[in-house]
Tab-separated table of C-alpha atoms in Angstrom:
chain	number	residue	atom	x	y	z
A	13	UNK	CA	95.978	66.391	105.159
A	14	UNK	CA	94.147	69.224	103.403
A	15	UNK	CA	94.505	68.542	99.788
A	16	UNK	CA	94.466	72.474	99.141
A	17	UNK	CA	95.242	75.258	101.486
A	18	UNK	CA	94.554	78.730	100.753
A	19	UNK	CA	96.371	81.649	102.559
A	20	UNK	CA	94.112	84.813	102.170
A	21	UNK	CA	90.497	85.491	102.731
A	22	UNK	CA	89.576	87.916	100.009
A	23	UNK	CA	87.899	87.821	96.855
A	24	UNK	CA	90.637	85.891	95.019
A	25	UNK	CA	89.957	83.073	97.466
A	26	UNK	CA	86.498	82.946	97.189
A	27	UNK	CA	86.882	83.039	93.441
A	28	UNK	CA	89.317	80.019	93.389
A	29	UNK	CA	87.101	78.057	95.732
A	30	UNK	CA	83.883	78.756	93.424
A	31	UNK	CA	85.913	77.884	90.265
A	32	UNK	CA	87.133	74.688	91.623
A	33	UNK	CA	83.508	73.809	92.865
A	34	UNK	CA	82.488	74.391	89.101
A	35	UNK	CA	85.116	72.073	88.112
A	36	UNK	CA	83.742	69.323	90.449
A	37	UNK	CA	87.002	69.445	92.294
A	38	UNK	CA	86.153	66.882	95.432
A	39	UNK	CA	89.051	67.177	97.863
A	40	UNK	CA	89.048	69.158	101.009
A	41	UNK	CA	89.872	73.063	100.805
A	42	UNK	CA	90.974	74.804	103.930
A	43	UNK	CA	91.081	78.683	103.830
A	44	UNK	CA	93.115	80.535	106.305
A	45	UNK	CA	92.163	84.190	106.980
A	46	UNK	CA	93.317	86.764	109.303
A	47	UNK	CA	90.144	88.555	109.146
A	48	UNK	CA	86.995	87.484	110.983
A	49	UNK	CA	84.600	88.029	107.969
A	50	UNK	CA	84.051	85.413	105.425
A	51	UNK	CA	85.395	86.636	102.126
A	52	UNK	CA	83.794	89.894	100.847
A	53	UNK	CA	84.140	92.408	97.993
A	54	UNK	CA	86.604	95.421	98.670
A	55	UNK	CA	85.916	97.833	96.135
A	56	UNK	CA	82.479	98.705	97.489
A	57	UNK	CA	83.882	99.744	100.723
A	58	UNK	CA	84.839	103.167	99.264
A	59	UNK	CA	81.732	103.538	97.323
A	60	UNK	CA	78.305	102.382	97.819
A	61	UNK	CA	78.853	100.687	101.061
A	62	UNK	CA	80.512	103.647	102.784
A	63	UNK	CA	77.400	105.504	101.639
A	64	UNK	CA	75.129	103.176	103.354
A	65	UNK	CA	73.607	101.995	100.217
A	66	UNK	CA	74.729	98.331	100.663
A	67	UNK	CA	74.426	95.770	103.656
A	68	UNK	CA	77.001	94.112	104.977
A	69	UNK	CA	75.556	90.497	103.651
A	70	UNK	CA	75.510	92.059	100.122
A	71	UNK	CA	79.333	92.231	100.175
A	72	UNK	CA	80.036	88.728	101.319
A	73	UNK	CA	81.061	86.616	97.943
A	74	UNK	CA	79.368	83.662	98.949
A	75	UNK	CA	76.982	82.753	102.084
A	76	UNK	CA	78.151	80.538	104.761
A	77	UNK	CA	75.825	77.948	103.769
A	78	UNK	CA	77.150	77.890	100.233
A	79	UNK	CA	80.661	77.480	101.632
A	80	UNK	CA	79.418	74.677	103.745
A	81	UNK	CA	77.657	72.923	100.671
A	82	UNK	CA	81.128	73.279	98.799
A	83	UNK	CA	82.989	71.346	101.845
A	84	UNK	CA	85.253	74.392	102.492
A	85	UNK	CA	86.919	74.350	105.982
A	86	UNK	CA	87.405	77.972	107.412
A	87	UNK	CA	90.080	79.236	109.775
A	88	UNK	CA	89.346	82.704	110.406
A	89	UNK	CA	91.237	85.071	112.754
A	90	UNK	CA	94.213	83.137	111.966
A	91	UNK	CA	97.670	83.804	110.671
A	92	UNK	CA	100.417	81.966	109.096
A	93	UNK	CA	103.418	82.568	110.638
A	94	UNK	CA	105.937	80.490	108.637
A	95	UNK	CA	106.025	78.082	105.746
A	96	UNK	CA	107.986	74.987	105.389
A	97	UNK	CA	108.170	74.180	101.468
A	98	UNK	CA	110.489	71.066	102.312
A	99	UNK	CA	107.863	69.237	104.550
A	100	UNK	CA	104.949	71.004	102.954
A	101	UNK	CA	103.811	72.401	106.152
A	102	UNK	CA	102.411	75.732	107.575
A	103	UNK	CA	102.732	76.867	111.158
A	104	UNK	CA	100.042	79.260	112.318
A	105	UNK	CA	99.955	81.843	115.000
A	106	UNK	CA	98.444	79.568	117.748
A	107	UNK	CA	101.451	77.042	116.871
A	108	UNK	CA	98.955	74.942	114.791
A	109	UNK	CA	100.732	72.787	112.389
A	110	UNK	CA	98.958	72.164	108.806
A	111	UNK	CA	100.312	70.241	106.097
A	112	UNK	CA	99.085	70.727	102.302
A	113	UNK	CA	99.700	68.938	98.812
A	114	UNK	CA	99.070	72.353	97.154
A	115	UNK	CA	99.176	75.737	98.495
A	116	UNK	CA	97.712	79.189	97.042
A	117	UNK	CA	99.173	82.168	98.438
A	118	UNK	CA	95.952	84.989	97.966
A	119	UNK	CA	97.425	87.135	100.644
A	120	UNK	CA	96.387	90.402	98.785
A	121	UNK	CA	97.695	93.714	99.801
A	122	UNK	CA	97.757	96.359	102.631
A	123	UNK	CA	97.492	99.889	103.024
A	124	UNK	CA	100.762	101.994	102.822
A	125	UNK	CA	101.063	103.668	106.219
A	126	UNK	CA	102.635	106.761	107.108
A	127	UNK	CA	105.276	107.069	109.670
A	128	UNK	CA	105.736	110.699	109.977
A	129	UNK	CA	105.541	112.336	113.411
A	130	UNK	CA	101.985	111.891	115.072
A	131	UNK	CA	101.272	108.701	112.849
A	132	UNK	CA	99.856	107.239	116.167
A	133	UNK	CA	97.275	109.710	116.775
A	134	UNK	CA	93.555	108.547	116.989
A	135	UNK	CA	91.530	109.719	114.370
A	136	UNK	CA	93.992	108.840	111.377
A	137	UNK	CA	92.289	106.478	109.436
A	138	UNK	CA	92.846	103.971	106.503
A	139	UNK	CA	90.167	102.349	104.139
A	140	UNK	CA	91.049	98.675	103.344
A	141	UNK	CA	88.817	96.275	105.410
A	142	UNK	CA	85.121	96.173	106.255
A	143	UNK	CA	86.334	97.296	109.755
A	144	UNK	CA	87.792	100.225	108.500
A	145	UNK	CA	84.479	101.041	106.611
A	146	UNK	CA	82.765	100.756	109.835
A	147	UNK	CA	84.694	103.231	111.791
A	148	UNK	CA	84.392	105.712	108.853
A	149	UNK	CA	80.721	105.345	108.797
A	150	UNK	CA	80.670	105.745	112.762
A	151	UNK	CA	82.533	109.011	112.458
A	152	UNK	CA	81.301	110.559	109.143
A	153	UNK	CA	78.928	113.355	110.604
A	154	UNK	CA	77.648	116.455	108.738
A	155	UNK	CA	79.699	119.718	109.401
A	156	UNK	CA	82.830	117.676	110.492
A	157	UNK	CA	86.041	118.547	108.701
A	158	UNK	CA	87.733	115.563	106.837
A	159	UNK	CA	91.312	115.862	105.633
A	160	UNK	CA	92.208	113.269	102.933
A	161	UNK	CA	95.935	112.660	102.254
A	162	UNK	CA	96.262	111.309	98.518
A	163	UNK	CA	94.211	112.069	95.495
A	164	UNK	CA	94.009	108.525	94.137
A	165	UNK	CA	90.692	106.864	93.516
A	166	UNK	CA	90.156	105.531	96.959
A	167	UNK	CA	90.574	109.109	98.432
A	168	UNK	CA	88.560	110.753	95.751
A	169	UNK	CA	85.756	108.173	96.117
A	170	UNK	CA	85.583	108.896	99.648
A	171	UNK	CA	85.854	112.637	99.435
A	172	UNK	CA	82.698	112.417	97.016
A	173	UNK	CA	80.643	110.472	99.873
A	174	UNK	CA	81.869	112.647	102.625
A	175	UNK	CA	81.001	115.880	101.078
A	176	UNK	CA	77.563	114.675	99.783
A	177	UNK	CA	76.967	113.935	103.447
A	178	UNK	CA	77.620	117.486	104.318
A	179	UNK	CA	81.131	117.329	105.514
A	180	UNK	CA	83.857	119.984	104.893
A	181	UNK	CA	86.251	117.820	102.709
A	182	UNK	CA	89.917	118.869	101.876
A	183	UNK	CA	92.193	116.799	99.831
A	184	UNK	CA	95.948	117.076	99.806
A	185	UNK	CA	98.233	115.902	97.038
A	186	UNK	CA	102.029	115.800	96.680
A	187	UNK	CA	101.692	115.727	92.884
A	188	UNK	CA	100.914	118.726	90.546
A	189	UNK	CA	97.483	116.956	89.841
A	190	UNK	CA	94.881	114.435	91.031
A	191	UNK	CA	95.209	110.950	89.596
A	192	UNK	CA	98.813	111.611	88.580
A	193	UNK	CA	99.836	108.064	88.463
A	194	UNK	CA	96.742	106.388	86.792
A	195	UNK	CA	95.194	108.885	84.234
A	196	UNK	CA	96.160	111.817	81.906
A	197	UNK	CA	95.743	115.711	82.537
A	198	UNK	CA	92.181	115.781	80.696
A	199	UNK	CA	90.728	113.134	83.089
A	200	UNK	CA	92.171	114.647	86.154
A	201	UNK	CA	91.012	118.158	85.327
A	202	UNK	CA	87.688	116.834	84.711
A	203	UNK	CA	87.308	115.045	88.016
A	204	UNK	CA	89.117	117.868	89.896
A	205	UNK	CA	86.561	120.394	88.588
A	206	UNK	CA	83.476	118.053	89.515
A	207	UNK	CA	84.913	117.859	93.006
A	208	UNK	CA	85.444	121.333	93.499
A	209	UNK	CA	81.902	122.190	92.125
A	210	UNK	CA	80.786	119.676	94.651
A	211	UNK	CA	82.377	121.484	97.519
A	212	UNK	CA	85.521	119.488	97.925
A	213	UNK	CA	88.809	121.720	98.295
A	214	UNK	CA	91.790	120.163	96.519
A	215	UNK	CA	95.381	121.475	96.939
A	216	UNK	CA	98.264	119.953	94.957
A	217	UNK	CA	101.806	120.216	95.249
A	218	UNK	CA	101.867	119.930	98.908
A	219	UNK	CA	103.479	117.258	101.254
A	220	UNK	CA	102.448	116.181	104.726
A	221	UNK	CA	105.178	116.503	107.209
A	222	UNK	CA	103.422	115.767	110.333
A	223	UNK	CA	100.110	115.018	112.030
A	224	UNK	CA	99.311	117.591	114.949
A	225	UNK	CA	97.229	116.981	117.982
A	226	UNK	CA	97.702	115.436	121.461
A	227	UNK	CA	95.784	112.379	121.672
A	228	UNK	CA	93.221	112.741	118.912
A	229	UNK	CA	94.470	114.267	115.610
A	230	UNK	CA	93.304	117.968	114.857
A	231	UNK	CA	95.144	118.431	111.463
A	232	UNK	CA	98.399	118.215	109.314
A	233	UNK	CA	101.491	120.091	109.060
A	234	UNK	CA	102.668	120.515	105.447
A	235	UNK	CA	106.141	121.314	103.867
A	236	UNK	CA	104.874	124.991	103.240
A	237	UNK	CA	104.774	125.386	107.162
A	238	UNK	CA	101.090	125.729	107.032
A	239	UNK	CA	98.763	123.532	109.396
A	240	UNK	CA	95.324	122.433	107.750
A	241	UNK	CA	92.909	121.646	110.720
A	242	UNK	CA	90.778	118.524	110.441
A	243	UNK	CA	88.241	116.653	112.938
A	244	UNK	CA	89.625	113.460	111.310
A	245	UNK	CA	92.328	112.335	108.770
A	246	UNK	CA	92.036	109.762	106.159
A	247	UNK	CA	95.215	108.516	104.471
A	248	UNK	CA	95.201	107.029	100.817
A	249	UNK	CA	98.686	106.616	99.593
A	250	UNK	CA	98.740	103.217	97.979
A	251	UNK	CA	99.261	99.641	99.019
A	252	UNK	CA	101.840	97.159	99.371
A	253	UNK	CA	101.716	93.527	98.564
A	254	UNK	CA	101.714	90.983	101.358
A	255	UNK	CA	104.777	89.110	100.172
A	256	UNK	CA	106.723	88.490	103.427
A	257	UNK	CA	105.514	84.683	104.156
A	258	UNK	CA	106.574	83.840	100.364
A	259	UNK	CA	109.882	85.745	100.704
A	260	UNK	CA	110.805	84.092	104.091
A	261	UNK	CA	110.236	80.715	102.359
A	262	UNK	CA	112.519	81.531	99.550
A	263	UNK	CA	109.874	82.059	96.911
A	264	UNK	CA	110.842	84.584	94.462
A	265	UNK	CA	109.467	88.283	94.951
A	266	UNK	CA	109.824	91.523	93.362
A	267	UNK	CA	107.049	93.929	94.149
A	268	UNK	CA	104.635	91.073	94.495
A	269	UNK	CA	105.021	87.299	94.478
A	270	UNK	CA	106.561	86.464	91.015
A	271	UNK	CA	104.319	83.858	89.073
A	272	UNK	CA	104.182	82.451	85.724
A	273	UNK	CA	101.336	82.659	83.092
A	274	UNK	CA	99.761	79.709	84.960
A	275	UNK	CA	100.216	81.615	88.467
A	276	UNK	CA	102.737	79.050	89.728
A	277	UNK	CA	105.653	80.247	91.788
A	278	UNK	CA	109.374	78.939	91.456
A	279	UNK	CA	107.723	76.107	93.813
A	280	UNK	CA	105.532	73.813	91.499
A	281	UNK	CA	103.652	73.070	94.818
A	282	UNK	CA	102.693	76.565	95.440
A	283	UNK	CA	100.444	78.834	93.378
A	284	UNK	CA	99.808	82.706	94.105
A	285	UNK	CA	96.912	84.937	92.530
A	286	UNK	CA	95.295	88.445	93.263
A	287	UNK	CA	96.893	91.757	94.526
A	288	UNK	CA	99.973	89.881	95.877
A	289	UNK	CA	101.270	88.927	92.533
A	290	UNK	CA	103.544	90.062	90.071
A	291	UNK	CA	103.018	88.593	86.442
A	292	UNK	CA	104.068	89.102	82.908
A	293	UNK	CA	101.292	90.554	80.715
A	294	UNK	CA	101.796	89.549	77.203
A	295	UNK	CA	99.823	92.393	75.890
A	296	UNK	CA	102.197	95.205	77.273
A	297	UNK	CA	105.159	93.119	77.255
A	298	UNK	CA	106.345	93.601	80.718
A	299	UNK	CA	105.667	92.348	84.318
A	300	UNK	CA	102.806	93.793	86.070
A	301	UNK	CA	101.269	94.109	89.715
A	302	UNK	CA	97.681	94.976	89.361
A	303	UNK	CA	95.068	95.599	92.244
A	304	UNK	CA	91.776	94.911	90.581
A	305	UNK	CA	88.792	92.486	90.737
A	306	UNK	CA	89.456	91.617	87.249
A	307	UNK	CA	92.879	90.544	87.834
A	308	UNK	CA	91.898	88.552	90.852
A	309	UNK	CA	89.228	86.724	89.093
A	310	UNK	CA	91.213	86.037	86.320
A	311	UNK	CA	94.026	84.658	88.047
A	312	UNK	CA	91.791	82.616	90.242
A	313	UNK	CA	89.989	80.639	87.432
A	314	UNK	CA	93.791	79.895	85.956
A	315	UNK	CA	94.510	78.789	89.556
A	316	UNK	CA	91.601	76.405	89.813
A	317	UNK	CA	92.292	74.970	86.513
A	318	UNK	CA	95.798	74.287	87.394
A	319	UNK	CA	95.031	72.657	90.514
A	320	UNK	CA	92.391	70.553	89.059
A	321	UNK	CA	95.037	69.359	86.470
A	322	UNK	CA	97.539	68.654	89.150
A	323	UNK	CA	95.284	66.719	91.390
A	324	UNK	CA	92.379	65.361	89.088
A	325	UNK	CA	89.697	64.097	91.052
A	326	UNK	CA	86.340	64.715	89.444
A	327	UNK	CA	82.598	63.329	89.514
A	328	UNK	CA	81.750	60.773	86.848
A	329	UNK	CA	80.466	63.445	84.619
A	330	UNK	CA	83.467	65.147	84.222
A	331	UNK	CA	85.854	64.783	81.133
A	332	UNK	CA	89.262	65.619	81.793
A	333	UNK	CA	90.528	64.892	78.376
A	334	UNK	CA	88.291	67.386	77.017
A	335	UNK	CA	89.778	70.486	79.215
A	336	UNK	CA	92.483	72.621	77.733
A	337	UNK	CA	95.173	74.317	79.940
A	338	UNK	CA	94.367	77.811	80.810
A	339	UNK	CA	96.965	80.519	81.024
A	340	UNK	CA	96.602	84.108	82.149
A	341	UNK	CA	96.668	86.798	79.712
A	342	UNK	CA	94.111	89.425	80.253
A	343	UNK	CA	93.822	93.009	79.439
A	344	UNK	CA	93.615	95.098	82.939
A	345	UNK	CA	90.634	97.102	83.664
A	346	UNK	CA	89.173	99.043	86.518
A	347	UNK	CA	86.351	101.119	87.706
A	348	UNK	CA	85.533	104.108	89.933
A	349	UNK	CA	82.286	105.657	91.128
A	350	UNK	CA	82.383	109.251	92.319
A	351	UNK	CA	78.979	111.302	92.546
A	352	UNK	CA	76.783	110.358	89.547
A	353	UNK	CA	80.015	109.164	87.499
A	354	UNK	CA	80.911	105.960	86.448
A	355	UNK	CA	84.573	105.422	85.182
A	356	UNK	CA	85.609	102.439	83.545
A	357	UNK	CA	89.220	102.039	82.479
A	358	UNK	CA	90.639	99.725	79.929
A	359	UNK	CA	94.232	98.944	79.690
A	360	UNK	CA	97.225	101.126	81.190
A	361	UNK	CA	97.743	104.547	79.809
A	362	UNK	CA	101.527	104.877	80.913
A	363	UNK	CA	103.785	105.648	78.109
A	364	UNK	CA	101.205	107.054	75.704
A	365	UNK	CA	102.291	109.631	72.876
A	366	UNK	CA	98.840	111.422	72.519
A	367	UNK	CA	95.173	111.525	73.665
A	368	UNK	CA	91.929	112.131	71.977
A	369	UNK	CA	88.499	112.548	73.154
A	370	UNK	CA	85.352	110.854	71.672
A	371	UNK	CA	82.128	112.497	73.396
A	372	UNK	CA	81.478	115.825	75.164
A	373	UNK	CA	83.157	116.413	78.395
A	374	UNK	CA	80.546	119.064	79.283
A	375	UNK	CA	77.723	116.336	79.061
A	376	UNK	CA	79.697	114.004	81.475
A	377	UNK	CA	79.634	111.195	78.929
A	378	UNK	CA	82.656	110.853	76.937
A	379	UNK	CA	86.029	108.186	76.333
A	380	UNK	CA	89.581	109.208	76.238
A	381	UNK	CA	91.837	107.288	74.184
A	382	UNK	CA	95.440	106.999	74.981
A	383	UNK	CA	97.432	106.460	71.581
A	384	UNK	CA	100.854	105.063	71.015
A	385	UNK	CA	102.058	104.418	67.496
A	386	UNK	CA	98.573	104.862	66.257
A	387	UNK	CA	97.345	102.264	68.462
A	388	UNK	CA	95.066	102.427	71.402
A	389	UNK	CA	97.077	101.299	74.567
A	390	UNK	CA	94.063	102.351	77.052
A	391	UNK	CA	90.785	104.135	77.487
A	392	UNK	CA	88.953	106.214	80.369
A	393	UNK	CA	85.318	105.869	79.617
A	394	UNK	CA	83.019	108.265	81.882
A	395	UNK	CA	79.261	107.105	81.706
A	396	UNK	CA	80.017	105.586	78.203
A	397	UNK	CA	80.195	101.896	78.983
A	398	UNK	CA	79.409	100.659	75.255
A	399	UNK	CA	82.688	102.510	73.905
A	400	UNK	CA	84.463	100.918	77.053
A	401	UNK	CA	83.443	97.446	76.231
A	402	UNK	CA	84.443	97.699	72.742
A	403	UNK	CA	87.660	99.408	73.040
A	404	UNK	CA	89.008	96.413	75.156
A	405	UNK	CA	89.244	94.360	72.105
A	406	UNK	CA	91.023	97.059	70.054
A	407	UNK	CA	93.506	97.572	72.787
A	408	UNK	CA	94.122	93.726	73.113
A	409	UNK	CA	94.419	93.126	69.552
A	410	UNK	CA	96.866	96.228	68.916
A	411	UNK	CA	94.804	97.427	65.772
A	412	UNK	CA	95.887	100.674	64.040
A	413	UNK	CA	93.500	103.327	64.282
A	414	UNK	CA	92.833	106.571	62.758
A	415	UNK	CA	92.386	109.176	65.676
A	416	UNK	CA	90.076	111.329	63.544
A	417	UNK	CA	87.531	108.270	63.139
A	418	UNK	CA	87.685	107.838	66.940
A	419	UNK	CA	86.605	111.383	67.699
A	420	UNK	CA	83.710	111.317	64.692
A	421	UNK	CA	80.529	110.772	66.665
A	422	UNK	CA	79.099	110.434	63.120
A	423	UNK	CA	80.784	107.364	62.727
A	424	UNK	CA	79.019	104.189	64.446
A	425	UNK	CA	81.534	102.890	67.195
A	426	UNK	CA	80.386	99.357	66.953
A	427	UNK	CA	80.717	99.454	63.162
A	428	UNK	CA	84.115	100.946	63.230
A	429	UNK	CA	85.370	98.374	65.932
A	430	UNK	CA	84.312	95.462	63.799
A	431	UNK	CA	86.127	97.206	60.622
A	432	UNK	CA	89.098	97.736	62.681
A	433	UNK	CA	89.294	94.196	64.132
A	434	UNK	CA	88.719	92.454	60.620
A	435	UNK	CA	91.723	94.181	59.060
């Protein structure tokens, strides 16, 4: 019986395996994935990989040889159909039975699909897997008309690549502005202007009611009665956590698999990590489900630590007594790449009272600070990595700030950060 079974083949799973290896964990590890690829990084799929600037091999978290050296057993193209917690047993789609001593659910998330009329037409695309990216690479051609449903980061990243390739791109957004859920109006206006200047058409306050076409999509019908023509449609309206396996087994879920600060579920033998989880964040004092590499890697480290404590089996060089139990309590951060702009976001901006900007928007290098009760709760940095890095500590520590000092570029921000953190 395998000591550890990991269900899910994404970056979270790869990170858990790597961290266990770093801890000299010696027992067998089996990874079960529905995909046919070894674990790979997903963020580049809508960025440099889609643009053809990265190879498929460069996406892989580790090579096949590295996994072999770490002693990992892979079951690719496999799905877990049921979980029997009482007997610690999994049933796979080929009826294979597999036991475990500790189980990790790293099942990730899936795209939210539209079920409106015409949803099954060919040419309606989603972007979540490497196969999705390969399809888009094949059909993206200069002069073709691409219609994107949803103005979140994935939709806008794809729009930037497509228009740069010479495609005619239209983005439809049901809210009154782009990035409505994740950024303030100042950043939304900046990116909206950048896309429009690059040739992307953006239409807000519009809802898609149906896809049109016979066998292949030729456009969408919207709530204003107008049809917008297209050679292909990309839908980017969010993702859903893959929590069904856990829920069917009686593991607590609520917009994700509920875990504690040690990434443990309500079953002490089952852990969960990554996009599929819902955890309590001590900085924002509420539960969160995050879709980010930072969250995946941070929780992976905690899971590896917990597994090594639960079943210690180390080489003679390892000193278990010196290890400190690791809990998960990290500031969320994200990034996006569009055109020559690198956006880095620290924290969560929901609930802010006011915003101030450090830098010059016209120069395309600035940071937008979100403030609540004279404290920074989040930042959006465009081509401003130094301020982004320093801001993370200011947010995590909850220090009080003077907005005028934040925007005064005569004040060295590194020195200001040190002063604020020392108070």
